[in-house]
Short mmCIF file of C-alpha atoms and ligand atoms in Angstrom, two decimals:
data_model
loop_
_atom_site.label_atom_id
_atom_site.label_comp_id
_atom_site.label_asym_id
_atom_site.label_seq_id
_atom_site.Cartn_x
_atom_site.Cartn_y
_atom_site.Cartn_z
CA UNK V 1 59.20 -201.66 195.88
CA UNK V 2 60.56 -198.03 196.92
CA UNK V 3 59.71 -196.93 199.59
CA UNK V 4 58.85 -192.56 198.79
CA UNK V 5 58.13 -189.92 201.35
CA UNK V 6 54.99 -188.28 201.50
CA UNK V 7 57.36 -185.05 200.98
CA UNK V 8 58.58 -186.72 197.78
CA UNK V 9 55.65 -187.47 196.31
CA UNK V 10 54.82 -183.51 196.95
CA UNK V 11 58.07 -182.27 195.43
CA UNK V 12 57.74 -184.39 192.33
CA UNK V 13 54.36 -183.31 192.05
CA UNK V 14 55.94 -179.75 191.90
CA UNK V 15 58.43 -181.08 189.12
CA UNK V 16 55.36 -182.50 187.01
CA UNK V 17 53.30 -179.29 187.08
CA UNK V 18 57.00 -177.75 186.32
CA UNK V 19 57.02 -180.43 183.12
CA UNK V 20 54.45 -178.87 181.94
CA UNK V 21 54.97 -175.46 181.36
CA UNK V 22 57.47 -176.79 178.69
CA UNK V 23 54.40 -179.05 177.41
CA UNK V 24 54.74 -178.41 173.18
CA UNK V 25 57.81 -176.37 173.06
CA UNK V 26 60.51 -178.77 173.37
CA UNK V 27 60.31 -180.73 170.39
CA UNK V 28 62.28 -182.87 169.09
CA UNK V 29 63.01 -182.90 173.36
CA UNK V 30 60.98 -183.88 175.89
CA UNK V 31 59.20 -181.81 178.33
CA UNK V 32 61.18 -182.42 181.55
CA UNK V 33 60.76 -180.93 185.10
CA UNK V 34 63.03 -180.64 187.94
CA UNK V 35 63.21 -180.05 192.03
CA UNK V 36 66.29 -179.50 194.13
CA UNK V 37 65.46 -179.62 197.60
CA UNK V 38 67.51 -179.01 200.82
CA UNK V 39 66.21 -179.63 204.09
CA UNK V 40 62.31 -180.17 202.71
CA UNK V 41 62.71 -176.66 201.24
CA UNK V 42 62.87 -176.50 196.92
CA UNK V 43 66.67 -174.77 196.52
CA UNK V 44 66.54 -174.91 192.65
CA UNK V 45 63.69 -175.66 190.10
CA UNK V 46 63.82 -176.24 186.37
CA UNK V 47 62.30 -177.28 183.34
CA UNK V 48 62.98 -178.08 179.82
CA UNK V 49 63.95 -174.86 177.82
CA UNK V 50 61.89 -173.42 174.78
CA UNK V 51 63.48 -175.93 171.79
CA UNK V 52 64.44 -178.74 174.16
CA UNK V 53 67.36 -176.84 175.89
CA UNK V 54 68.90 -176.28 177.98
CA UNK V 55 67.44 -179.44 180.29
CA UNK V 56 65.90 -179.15 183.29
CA UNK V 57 68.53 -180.03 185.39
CA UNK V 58 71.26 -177.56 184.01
CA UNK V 59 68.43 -175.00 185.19
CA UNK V 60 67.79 -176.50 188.41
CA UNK V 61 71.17 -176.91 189.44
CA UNK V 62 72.13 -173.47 188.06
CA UNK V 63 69.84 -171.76 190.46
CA UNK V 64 70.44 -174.08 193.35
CA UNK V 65 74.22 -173.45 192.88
CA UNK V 66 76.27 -174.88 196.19
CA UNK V 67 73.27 -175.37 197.77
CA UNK V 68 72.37 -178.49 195.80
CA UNK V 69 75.64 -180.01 197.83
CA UNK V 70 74.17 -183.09 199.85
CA UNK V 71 70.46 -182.22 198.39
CA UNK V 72 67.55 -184.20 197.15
CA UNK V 73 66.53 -183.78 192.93
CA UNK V 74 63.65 -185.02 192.02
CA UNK V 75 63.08 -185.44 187.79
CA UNK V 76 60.52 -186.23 185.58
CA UNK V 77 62.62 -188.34 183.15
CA UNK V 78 66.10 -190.15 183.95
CA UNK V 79 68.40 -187.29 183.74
CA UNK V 80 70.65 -188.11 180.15
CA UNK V 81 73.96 -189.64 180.54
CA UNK V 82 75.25 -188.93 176.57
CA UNK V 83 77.53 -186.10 175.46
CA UNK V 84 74.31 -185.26 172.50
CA UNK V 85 73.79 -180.99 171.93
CA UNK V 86 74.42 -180.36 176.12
CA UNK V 87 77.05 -182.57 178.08
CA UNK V 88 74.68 -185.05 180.04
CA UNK V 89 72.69 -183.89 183.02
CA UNK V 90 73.67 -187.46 185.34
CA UNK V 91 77.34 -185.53 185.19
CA UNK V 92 76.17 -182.47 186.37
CA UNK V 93 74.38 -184.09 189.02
CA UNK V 94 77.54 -185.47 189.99
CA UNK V 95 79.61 -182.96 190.29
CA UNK V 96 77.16 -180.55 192.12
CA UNK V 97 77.07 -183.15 194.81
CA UNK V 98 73.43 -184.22 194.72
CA UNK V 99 73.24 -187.04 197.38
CA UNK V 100 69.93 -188.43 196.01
CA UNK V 101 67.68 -188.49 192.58
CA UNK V 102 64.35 -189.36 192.49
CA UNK V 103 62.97 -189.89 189.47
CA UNK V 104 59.45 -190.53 187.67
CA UNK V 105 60.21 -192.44 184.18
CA UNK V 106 63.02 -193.74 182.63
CA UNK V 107 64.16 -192.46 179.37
CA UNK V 108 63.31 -194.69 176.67
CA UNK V 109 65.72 -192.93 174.43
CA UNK V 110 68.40 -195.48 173.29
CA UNK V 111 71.39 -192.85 174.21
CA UNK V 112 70.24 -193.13 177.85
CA UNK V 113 67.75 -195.94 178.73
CA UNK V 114 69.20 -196.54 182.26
CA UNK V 115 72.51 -195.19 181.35
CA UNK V 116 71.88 -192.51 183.53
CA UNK V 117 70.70 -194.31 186.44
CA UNK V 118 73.71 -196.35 186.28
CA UNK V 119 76.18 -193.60 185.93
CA UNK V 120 74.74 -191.84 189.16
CA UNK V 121 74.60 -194.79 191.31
CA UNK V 122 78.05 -195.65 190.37
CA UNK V 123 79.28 -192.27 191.44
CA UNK V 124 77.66 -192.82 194.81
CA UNK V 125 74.37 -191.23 194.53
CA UNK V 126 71.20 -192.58 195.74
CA UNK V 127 68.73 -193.15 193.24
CA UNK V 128 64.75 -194.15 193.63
CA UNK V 129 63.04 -194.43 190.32
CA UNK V 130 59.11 -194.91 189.72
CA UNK V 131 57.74 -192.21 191.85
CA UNK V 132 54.50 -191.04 190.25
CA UNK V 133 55.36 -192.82 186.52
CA UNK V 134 51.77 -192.22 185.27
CA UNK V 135 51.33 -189.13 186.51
CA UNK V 136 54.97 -187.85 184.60
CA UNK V 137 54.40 -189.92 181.96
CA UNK V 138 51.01 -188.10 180.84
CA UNK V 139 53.32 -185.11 179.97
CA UNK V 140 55.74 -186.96 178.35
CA UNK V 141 53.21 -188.97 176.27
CA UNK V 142 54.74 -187.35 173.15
CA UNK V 143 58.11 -188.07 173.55
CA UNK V 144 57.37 -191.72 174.41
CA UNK V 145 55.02 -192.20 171.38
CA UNK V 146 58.36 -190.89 169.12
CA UNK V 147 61.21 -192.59 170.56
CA UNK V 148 59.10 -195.99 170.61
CA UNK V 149 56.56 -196.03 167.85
CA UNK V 150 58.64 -193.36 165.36
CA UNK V 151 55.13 -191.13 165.71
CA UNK V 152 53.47 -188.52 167.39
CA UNK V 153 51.05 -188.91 170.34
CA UNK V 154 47.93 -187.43 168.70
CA UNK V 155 45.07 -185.61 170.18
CA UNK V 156 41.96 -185.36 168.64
CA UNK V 157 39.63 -182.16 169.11
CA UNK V 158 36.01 -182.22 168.52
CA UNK V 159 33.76 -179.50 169.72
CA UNK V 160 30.27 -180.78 169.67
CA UNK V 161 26.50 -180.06 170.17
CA UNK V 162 24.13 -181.71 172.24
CA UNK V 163 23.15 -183.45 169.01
CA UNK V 164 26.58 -184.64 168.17
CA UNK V 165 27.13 -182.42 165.24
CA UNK V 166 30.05 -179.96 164.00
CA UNK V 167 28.44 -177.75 162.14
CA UNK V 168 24.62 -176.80 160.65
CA UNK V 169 25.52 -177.16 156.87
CA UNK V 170 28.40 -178.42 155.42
CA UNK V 171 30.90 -175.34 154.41
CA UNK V 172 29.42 -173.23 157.37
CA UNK V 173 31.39 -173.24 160.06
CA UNK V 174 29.06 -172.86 163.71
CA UNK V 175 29.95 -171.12 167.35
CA UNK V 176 29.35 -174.41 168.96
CA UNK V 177 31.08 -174.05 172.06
CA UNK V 178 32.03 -170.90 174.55
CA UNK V 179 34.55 -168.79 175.29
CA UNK V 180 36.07 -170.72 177.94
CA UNK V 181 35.68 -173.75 175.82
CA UNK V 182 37.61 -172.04 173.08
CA UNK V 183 40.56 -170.43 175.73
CA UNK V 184 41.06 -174.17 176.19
CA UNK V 185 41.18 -175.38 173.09
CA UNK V 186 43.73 -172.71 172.60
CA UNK V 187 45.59 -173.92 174.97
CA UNK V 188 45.49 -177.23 173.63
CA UNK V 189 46.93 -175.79 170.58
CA UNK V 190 49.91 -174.15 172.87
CA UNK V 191 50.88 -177.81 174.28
CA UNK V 192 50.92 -179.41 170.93
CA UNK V 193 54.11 -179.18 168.84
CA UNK V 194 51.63 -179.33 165.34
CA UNK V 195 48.21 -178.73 164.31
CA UNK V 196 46.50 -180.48 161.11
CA UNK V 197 43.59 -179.91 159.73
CA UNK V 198 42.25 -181.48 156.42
CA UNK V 199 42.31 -178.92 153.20
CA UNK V 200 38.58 -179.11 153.40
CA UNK V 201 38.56 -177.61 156.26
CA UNK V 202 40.71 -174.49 155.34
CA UNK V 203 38.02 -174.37 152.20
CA UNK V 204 34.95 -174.00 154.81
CA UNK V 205 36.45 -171.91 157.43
CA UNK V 206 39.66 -170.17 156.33
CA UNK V 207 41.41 -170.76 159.96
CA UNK V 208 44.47 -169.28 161.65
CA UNK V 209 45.24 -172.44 163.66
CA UNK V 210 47.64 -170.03 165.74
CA UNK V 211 46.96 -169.40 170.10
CA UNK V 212 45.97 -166.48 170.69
CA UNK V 213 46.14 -166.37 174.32
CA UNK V 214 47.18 -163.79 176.19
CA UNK V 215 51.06 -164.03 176.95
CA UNK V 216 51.08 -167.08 174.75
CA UNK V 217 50.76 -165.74 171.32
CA UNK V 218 54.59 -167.28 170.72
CA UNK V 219 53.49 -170.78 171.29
CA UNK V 220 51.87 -171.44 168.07
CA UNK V 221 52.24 -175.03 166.72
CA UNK V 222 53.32 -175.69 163.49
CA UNK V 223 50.32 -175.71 161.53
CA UNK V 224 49.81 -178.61 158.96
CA UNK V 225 47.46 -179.05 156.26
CA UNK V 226 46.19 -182.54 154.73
CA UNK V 227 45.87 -181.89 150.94
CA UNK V 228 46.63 -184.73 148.71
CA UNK V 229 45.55 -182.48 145.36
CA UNK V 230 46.72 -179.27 146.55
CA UNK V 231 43.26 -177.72 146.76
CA UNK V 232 43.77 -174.84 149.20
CA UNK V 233 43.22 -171.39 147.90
CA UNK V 234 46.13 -168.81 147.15
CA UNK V 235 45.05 -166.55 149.48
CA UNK V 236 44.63 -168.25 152.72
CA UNK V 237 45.43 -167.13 155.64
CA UNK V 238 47.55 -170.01 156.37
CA UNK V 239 49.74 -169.02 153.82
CA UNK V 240 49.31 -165.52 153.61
CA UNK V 241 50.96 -165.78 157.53
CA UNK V 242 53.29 -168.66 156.63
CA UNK V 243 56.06 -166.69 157.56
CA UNK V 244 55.27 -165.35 160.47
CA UNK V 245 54.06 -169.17 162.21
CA UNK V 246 55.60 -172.25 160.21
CA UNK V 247 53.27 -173.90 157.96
CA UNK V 248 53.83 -177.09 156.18
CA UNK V 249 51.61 -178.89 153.68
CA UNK V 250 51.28 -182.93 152.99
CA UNK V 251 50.47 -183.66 149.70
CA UNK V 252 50.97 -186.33 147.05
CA UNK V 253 53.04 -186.91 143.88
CA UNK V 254 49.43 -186.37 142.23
CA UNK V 255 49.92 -182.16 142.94
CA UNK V 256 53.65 -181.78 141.60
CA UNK V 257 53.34 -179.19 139.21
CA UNK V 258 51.04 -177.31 141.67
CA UNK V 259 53.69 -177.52 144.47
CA UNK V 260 56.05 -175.57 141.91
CA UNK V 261 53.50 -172.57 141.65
CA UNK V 262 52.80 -172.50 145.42
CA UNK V 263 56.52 -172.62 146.49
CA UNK V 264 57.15 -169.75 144.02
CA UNK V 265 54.78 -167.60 145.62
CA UNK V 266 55.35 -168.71 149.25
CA UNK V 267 59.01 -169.55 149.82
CA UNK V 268 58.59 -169.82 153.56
CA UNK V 269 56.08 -172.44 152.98
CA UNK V 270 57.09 -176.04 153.44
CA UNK V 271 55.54 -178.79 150.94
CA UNK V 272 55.80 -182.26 151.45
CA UNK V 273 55.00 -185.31 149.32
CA UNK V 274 54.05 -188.11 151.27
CA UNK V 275 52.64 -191.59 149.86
CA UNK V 276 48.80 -191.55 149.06
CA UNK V 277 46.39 -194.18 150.07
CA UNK V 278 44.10 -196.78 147.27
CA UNK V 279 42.01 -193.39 147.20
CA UNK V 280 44.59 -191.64 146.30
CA UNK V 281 44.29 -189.01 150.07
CA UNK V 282 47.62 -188.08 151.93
CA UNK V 283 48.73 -191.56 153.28
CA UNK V 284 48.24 -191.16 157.22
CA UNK V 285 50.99 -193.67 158.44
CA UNK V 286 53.63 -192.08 156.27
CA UNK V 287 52.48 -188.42 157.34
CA UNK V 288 53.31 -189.92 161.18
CA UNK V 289 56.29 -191.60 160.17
CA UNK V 290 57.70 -188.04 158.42
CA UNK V 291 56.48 -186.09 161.96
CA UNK V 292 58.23 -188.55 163.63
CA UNK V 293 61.39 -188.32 161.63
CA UNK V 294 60.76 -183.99 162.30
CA UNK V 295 60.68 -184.87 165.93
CA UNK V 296 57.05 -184.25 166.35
CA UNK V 297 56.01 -185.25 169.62
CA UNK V 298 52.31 -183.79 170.12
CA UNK V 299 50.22 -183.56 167.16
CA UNK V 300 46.98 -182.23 167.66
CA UNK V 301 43.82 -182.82 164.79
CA UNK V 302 41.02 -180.33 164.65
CA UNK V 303 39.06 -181.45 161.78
CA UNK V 304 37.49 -181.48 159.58
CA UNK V 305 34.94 -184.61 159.86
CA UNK V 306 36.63 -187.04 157.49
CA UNK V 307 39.61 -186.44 158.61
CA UNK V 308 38.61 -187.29 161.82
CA UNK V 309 37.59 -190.64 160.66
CA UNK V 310 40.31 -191.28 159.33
CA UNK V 311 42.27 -191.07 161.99
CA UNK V 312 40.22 -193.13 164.59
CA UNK V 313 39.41 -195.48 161.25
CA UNK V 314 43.29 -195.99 161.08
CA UNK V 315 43.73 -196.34 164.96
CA UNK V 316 45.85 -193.37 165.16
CA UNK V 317 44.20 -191.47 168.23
CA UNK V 318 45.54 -191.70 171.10
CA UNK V 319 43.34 -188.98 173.28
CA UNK V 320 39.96 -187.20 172.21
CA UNK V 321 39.03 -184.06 173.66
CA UNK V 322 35.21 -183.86 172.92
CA UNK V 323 33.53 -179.89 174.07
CA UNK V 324 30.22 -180.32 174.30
CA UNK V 325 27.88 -177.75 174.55
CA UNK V 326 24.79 -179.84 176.07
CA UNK V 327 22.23 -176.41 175.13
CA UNK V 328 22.95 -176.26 171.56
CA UNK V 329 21.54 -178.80 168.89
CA UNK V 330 21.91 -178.43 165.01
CA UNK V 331 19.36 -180.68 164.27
CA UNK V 332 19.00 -183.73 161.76
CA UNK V 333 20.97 -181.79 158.63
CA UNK V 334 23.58 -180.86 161.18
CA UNK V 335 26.79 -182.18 160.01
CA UNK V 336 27.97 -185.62 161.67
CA UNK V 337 31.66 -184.75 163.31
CA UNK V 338 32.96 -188.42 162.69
CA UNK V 339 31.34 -188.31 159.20
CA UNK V 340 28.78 -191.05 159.86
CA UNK V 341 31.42 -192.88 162.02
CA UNK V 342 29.62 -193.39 166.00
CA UNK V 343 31.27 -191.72 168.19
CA UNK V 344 31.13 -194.49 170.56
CA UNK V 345 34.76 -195.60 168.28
CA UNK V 346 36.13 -192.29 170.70
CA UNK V 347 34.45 -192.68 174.07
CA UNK V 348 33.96 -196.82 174.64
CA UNK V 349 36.68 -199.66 174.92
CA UNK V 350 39.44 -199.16 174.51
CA UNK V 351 39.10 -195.70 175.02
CA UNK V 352 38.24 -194.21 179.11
CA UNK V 353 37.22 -191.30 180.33
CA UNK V 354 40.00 -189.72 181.94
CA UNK V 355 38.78 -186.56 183.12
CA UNK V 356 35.54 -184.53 182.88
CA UNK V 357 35.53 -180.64 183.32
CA UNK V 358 32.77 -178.25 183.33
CA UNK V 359 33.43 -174.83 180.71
CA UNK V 360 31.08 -172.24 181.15
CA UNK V 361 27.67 -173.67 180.05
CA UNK V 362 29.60 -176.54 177.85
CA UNK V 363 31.67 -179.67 179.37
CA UNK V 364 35.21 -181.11 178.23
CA UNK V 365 35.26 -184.64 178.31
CA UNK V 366 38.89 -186.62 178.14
CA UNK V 367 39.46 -189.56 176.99
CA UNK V 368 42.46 -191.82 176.22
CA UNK V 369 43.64 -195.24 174.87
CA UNK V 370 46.36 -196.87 177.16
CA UNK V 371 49.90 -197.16 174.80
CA UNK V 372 49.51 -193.93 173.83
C1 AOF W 401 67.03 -184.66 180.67
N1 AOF W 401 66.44 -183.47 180.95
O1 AOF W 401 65.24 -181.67 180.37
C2 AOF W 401 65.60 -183.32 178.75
C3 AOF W 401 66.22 -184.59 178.48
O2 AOF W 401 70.35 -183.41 172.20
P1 AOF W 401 70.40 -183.22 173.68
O3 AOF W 401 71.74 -183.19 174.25
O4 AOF W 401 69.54 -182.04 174.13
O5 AOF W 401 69.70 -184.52 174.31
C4 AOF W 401 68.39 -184.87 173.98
C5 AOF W 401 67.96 -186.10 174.77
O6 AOF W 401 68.08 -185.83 176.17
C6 AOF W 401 66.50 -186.49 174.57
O7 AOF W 401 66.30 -187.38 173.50
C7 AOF W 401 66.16 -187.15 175.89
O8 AOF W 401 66.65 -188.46 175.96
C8 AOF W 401 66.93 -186.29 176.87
N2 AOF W 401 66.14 -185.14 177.26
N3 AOF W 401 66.88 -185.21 179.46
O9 AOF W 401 67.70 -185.24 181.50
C9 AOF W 401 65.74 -182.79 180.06
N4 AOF W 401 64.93 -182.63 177.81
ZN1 ZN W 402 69.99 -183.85 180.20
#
């Protein structure tokens, strides 16, 4: 076992909160955060640049400059060791004289996995790796879930009443949950490289699916849409603003000639035919595969109830974020939000609670399934 410092256990604590500022705008890369420090003082920070680059390191080392000479970096993820877009980051290391690299997770990625260790350590430089792995890896969940299951990590969203329903009537879309409930969910949508939502859904409520956050209006994920038949309406607001935020839509072979029609009027719109399932519905697995294969690493689902089901049905969720807003019930008509699934498949074995915050009058409860 390494032995870490208290001190570098607090400066790669910095470099995960770093990590995460990059959280859903890296994709296909992963969201990677860096510490140079010299003499227990931080002498260059950095973190994975808005489309995956350039990596963390470059920027670290760039602002430490000759300061990172005989100083300590502490990284996320084993810094790359292949010549892919930007030469690798173990090189750089290198030749800026970095004595010692700490590092959180190793890079699963077949280019590097260990590569990088190796090539530092050969040059002479100190490396500890391990340091806060769980902690690092949360952020890079995503990235994981890609390079070693070909899918994205996916993050379901339900915002509930007391009662456990979605909405009063089907069609009618409810205020369930706060403001601060919703600036969260917002910023949910921020950290995720894609949003999906089933067609029914854009039938009910006509969404925008973008973040509208202050100062984060530009982090918008790609917004996908479930629609085997191609139901949704011409004049949606998802594709009335497909050029302005990326919008794709999975469909089937069934919806061919419809496809033709809605490219014609909406050539910034991005259709794509996926396999269907025995009930003839957009084929889940080969959605994830084709995400995968776009270098998806966060997807995040926000309805509507079958959907849902589907997904924890097919054993694709890998974290539920249930808002609750423990003052509000919809009574017995109320419609069910895993559409008559319990929600016990979300919040027992082998799902945990893994974190429990208070919004306003309404709660955010975490949970996760380990692999994910
Ligand atoms: C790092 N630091 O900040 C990131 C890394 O195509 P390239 O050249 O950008 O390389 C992409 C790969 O580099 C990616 O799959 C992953 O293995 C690593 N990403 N590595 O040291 C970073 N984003
Ligand atoms: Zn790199």
């Amino acid at each position: 076992m390494t032995e870490f410092t208290a001190d570098d256990r607090r400066q790669m604590a910095h470099a995960i909160g770093l990590s995460r500022r990059a959280l859903g705008n890296t994709a296909e890369n992963p969201p990677v955060g860096c510490v140079i420090v010299k003499g227990g003082m931080p002498v260059g920070v950095g973190w994975t640049q808005p489309g995956g680059r350039p990596h963390a390191e470059t920027c670290a080392l760039d602002m430490a400059g000759g300061a990172a000479r005989g100083a300590v970096a502490h990284v996320t993820l084993e810094p790359c060791a292949h010549h892919g877009q930007t030469p690798p980051c173990a090189n750089a290391l290198i030749r800026a004289g970095v004595a010692r690299v700490v590092i959180a997770c190793a890079d699963p990625d077949p280019r590097v996995r260990g590569r990088g260790v190796e090539m530092l350590r050969k040059a002479g430089v100190t490396v500890q790796t391990g340091l806060m792995e769980n902690e690092a890896r949360r952020v890079l969940a995503g990235f994981f879930s890609r390079i070693t299951r070909g899918r994205p990590h996916v993050l379901l969203k339900l915002a509930l009443s007391a009662d456990g329903k979605i909405a009063e009537t089907p069609g009618r879309p409810a205020a369930i949950t706060g403001k601060h409930a919703l600036a969260r969910a917002h910023l949910m949508r921020a950290q995720s490289d894609a949003i999906l939502v089933g067609v029914g859904t854009v039938l009910a409520d006509d969404p925008s699916l973008t973040c509208r956050l202050p100062g984060l209006q530009g982090r918008s994920p790609i917004r996908l849409v479930a629609d085997s038949r191609l139901r949704i309406p011409h004049d949606a607001k998802l594709l009335r603003t497909c050029g302005r935020t990326p919008t794709w839509i999975f469909t089937t072979i069934a919806a061919r000639e419809k496809a033709l029609e809605l490219q014609e009027s909406y050539p910034h719109l991005r259709i794509i035919p996926v396999a269907h399932d025995e009930a003839g519905r957009v084929s889940l697995p080969a959605m994830l595969e084709r995400l995968g294969g776009e270098g998806i690493n966060r997807l995040m689902v926000e309805g509507g109830a079958h959907l849902a089901r589907a997904f924890v049905e097919g054993g694709f969720v890998d974290e539920a974020a249930i808002f609750t807003a423990p003052e509000k019930t919809l009574g017995p008509g109320g419609l069910e939000a895993l559409a008559g699934l319990p929600l016990a498949a979300l919040t027992d074995a082998p799902f945990s609670l893994a974190g429990e915050t208070p919004l306003g009058a309404d709660v955010l409860r975490v949970y996760e399934k380990p692999g994910g």
